[in-house]
Short mmCIF file of C-alpha atoms in Angstrom, two decimals:
data_model
loop_
_atom_site.label_atom_id
_atom_site.label_comp_id
_atom_site.label_asym_id
_atom_site.label_seq_id
_atom_site.Cartn_x
_atom_site.Cartn_y
_atom_site.Cartn_z
CA MET A 1 -9.69 -44.95 -36.59
CA ILE A 2 -6.47 -45.86 -36.56
CA GLU A 3 -5.16 -48.54 -38.29
CA GLU A 4 -2.23 -50.72 -38.53
CA GLN A 5 -1.31 -53.91 -40.62
CA ALA A 6 -0.99 -57.38 -38.30
CA ILE A 7 0.10 -60.64 -39.15
CA VAL A 8 -2.06 -63.57 -38.14
CA ILE A 9 0.48 -65.79 -36.13
CA LYS A 10 -1.65 -67.95 -33.95
CA THR A 11 -5.59 -69.05 -33.89
CA SER A 12 -7.90 -70.44 -31.26
CA LYS A 13 -11.74 -70.54 -31.02
CA ASP A 14 -13.23 -67.14 -31.18
CA ARG A 15 -9.01 -65.39 -30.58
CA VAL A 16 -6.34 -64.36 -32.81
CA THR A 17 -2.49 -63.61 -31.74
CA LEU A 18 -1.11 -60.90 -33.97
CA GLU A 19 2.15 -59.55 -34.81
CA VAL A 20 1.64 -55.85 -35.45
CA VAL A 21 4.04 -54.69 -38.61
CA ARG A 22 4.97 -51.19 -38.11
CA THR A 23 4.71 -49.42 -41.41
CA LYS A 24 5.32 -46.17 -40.18
CA PRO A 25 8.04 -44.96 -38.32
CA CYS A 26 7.62 -43.29 -34.95
CA GLY A 27 9.17 -39.79 -36.18
CA LEU A 28 12.45 -40.33 -33.37
CA CYS A 29 15.05 -41.61 -36.08
CA GLY A 30 12.70 -43.18 -38.64
CA GLN A 31 13.72 -46.67 -37.84
CA VAL A 32 10.53 -48.91 -38.66
CA ARG A 33 11.22 -51.75 -36.62
CA GLY A 34 12.96 -52.15 -33.14
CA CYS A 35 13.45 -48.70 -32.17
CA GLY A 36 15.32 -49.31 -28.80
CA ASN A 37 16.25 -45.55 -27.97
CA SER A 38 12.80 -44.43 -26.77
CA ILE A 39 12.79 -43.49 -23.15
CA TRP A 40 9.41 -44.88 -22.92
CA GLY A 41 10.31 -48.28 -24.28
CA LYS A 42 12.81 -48.62 -21.82
CA ILE A 43 10.83 -47.57 -19.11
CA PHE A 44 8.16 -50.06 -20.03
CA SER A 45 10.24 -52.45 -21.25
CA HIS A 46 8.64 -52.72 -24.73
CA ARG A 47 8.81 -56.32 -26.46
CA SER A 48 7.53 -57.17 -29.78
CA GLY A 49 3.94 -55.79 -30.85
CA TYR A 50 2.12 -59.17 -30.36
CA ILE A 51 -1.83 -58.40 -29.72
CA GLU A 52 -4.37 -61.13 -28.88
CA THR A 53 -8.06 -60.03 -29.79
CA ARG A 54 -11.24 -61.27 -30.78
CA ASN A 55 -11.50 -63.35 -34.39
CA ASP A 56 -14.36 -61.14 -35.53
CA LEU A 57 -13.35 -62.14 -39.32
CA ASN A 58 -12.72 -65.52 -38.74
CA ALA A 59 -8.83 -65.13 -39.93
CA LYS A 60 -6.12 -68.02 -40.42
CA LEU A 61 -3.11 -68.62 -39.78
CA GLY A 62 -0.81 -66.28 -41.97
CA ASP A 63 -3.55 -63.67 -43.27
CA VAL A 64 -2.67 -59.88 -43.10
CA VAL A 65 -5.47 -57.97 -41.51
CA ILE A 66 -5.97 -54.50 -40.35
CA LEU A 67 -6.17 -53.69 -36.98
CA GLY A 68 -8.10 -50.55 -35.65
CA ILE A 69 -8.29 -48.68 -32.39
CA ASP A 70 -10.59 -45.76 -31.52
CA GLU A 71 -8.70 -42.51 -31.21
CA THR A 72 -10.52 -41.69 -28.03
CA PHE A 73 -9.45 -44.38 -26.46
CA MET A 74 -5.50 -43.83 -27.57
CA LEU A 75 -6.36 -40.26 -26.28
CA LYS A 76 -7.49 -41.33 -23.32
CA GLY A 77 -3.99 -43.75 -23.15
CA SER A 78 -1.98 -40.90 -23.56
CA LEU A 79 -3.30 -38.57 -21.15
CA MET A 80 -3.17 -41.26 -18.41
CA LEU A 81 0.50 -42.23 -19.60
CA TYR A 82 1.58 -38.61 -19.78
CA GLY A 83 -1.05 -36.62 -17.21
CA VAL A 84 -0.41 -38.87 -14.40
CA PRO A 85 3.37 -38.71 -13.56
CA LEU A 86 3.33 -34.70 -14.61
CA LEU A 87 -0.12 -34.93 -12.05
CA LEU A 88 2.02 -36.53 -9.48
CA MET A 89 4.81 -34.43 -10.21
CA PHE A 90 3.64 -31.43 -9.22
CA LEU A 91 0.94 -33.10 -6.13
CA GLY A 92 4.95 -33.61 -5.00
CA MET A 93 6.24 -30.18 -5.47
CA MET A 94 3.14 -28.83 -3.47
CA ILE A 95 3.32 -30.82 -0.82
CA ALA A 96 7.68 -30.37 -0.40
CA ILE A 97 6.73 -26.81 -0.73
CA SER A 98 4.41 -26.60 2.00
CA PHE A 99 5.97 -28.54 4.71
CA ALA A 100 9.49 -27.23 3.74
CA LYS A 101 10.46 -23.74 5.89
CA ASP A 102 14.45 -23.78 4.79
CA MET A 103 15.88 -24.65 1.40
CA ASN A 104 12.79 -24.54 -0.32
CA GLU A 105 14.56 -25.20 -3.76
CA PHE A 106 15.91 -28.18 -2.44
CA TYR A 107 12.95 -30.03 -0.99
CA THR A 108 10.67 -28.87 -4.18
CA LEU A 109 13.45 -30.90 -6.36
CA LEU A 110 13.07 -33.51 -4.14
CA GLY A 111 9.17 -33.86 -4.14
CA ALA A 112 9.20 -33.18 -7.73
CA VAL A 113 11.61 -36.33 -8.87
CA LEU A 114 9.84 -38.28 -6.00
CA GLY A 115 6.38 -37.70 -7.46
CA LEU A 116 7.16 -38.33 -11.23
CA SER A 117 9.15 -41.20 -9.84
CA LEU A 118 5.62 -42.61 -8.23
CA GLY A 119 4.11 -41.33 -11.17
CA VAL A 120 5.74 -43.69 -13.42
CA MET A 121 5.76 -46.80 -11.84
CA MET A 122 2.48 -46.64 -11.14
CA ILE A 123 1.73 -46.44 -14.47
CA LYS A 124 4.16 -49.40 -15.21
CA ARG A 125 2.44 -51.25 -12.75
CA VAL A 126 -1.02 -50.92 -14.32
CA LEU A 127 0.40 -51.25 -17.57
CA ASN A 128 1.72 -54.86 -16.33
CA GLU A 129 -1.41 -55.91 -14.60
CA LYS A 130 -4.21 -54.64 -17.25
CA MET A 131 -2.24 -54.91 -20.73
CA GLN A 132 -4.90 -57.43 -22.02
CA MET A 133 -7.54 -54.58 -21.08
CA PHE A 134 -5.92 -52.23 -23.89
CA TYR A 135 -5.28 -55.32 -26.30
CA ASN A 136 -9.30 -55.44 -25.78
CA GLU A 137 -10.16 -52.44 -27.49
CA ALA A 138 -8.10 -53.52 -30.75
CA ARG A 139 -10.21 -54.88 -33.68
CA LEU A 140 -10.04 -56.54 -36.82
CA ILE A 141 -11.70 -54.51 -39.11
CA ARG A 142 -10.74 -56.13 -42.54
CA PHE A 143 -8.15 -58.44 -44.45
CA LYS A 144 -5.41 -56.67 -46.24
#
């Protein structure tokens, strides 16, 4: 289980809104809060780490809790995030190669760029529409 520390910033009946406190840097530059340099962060316009989830621990406003998510879910999410654009990039290349008779390399490159762009747009749309589904996988494990 992957665990992160979070602070309860809002409570309702059976839900809490949490602000995720990054305690580990991502490895790119070592910065803990507000990276701003990540290409994926720019593409998907990531905002601050607010998550709404079920209040299994009866946490109160201001409590520091440990939030956990199963590794298999993270693996599936990573596969979707990286796999779909790459698959569509290769599919675009194959379609372009099959239709192109002259200037094969140019059309192959164009097909790859179009496929990759389509894949990134699809993933961005899915994440924007179904982000709460991903957040529901996170569970409150314990108080810190």
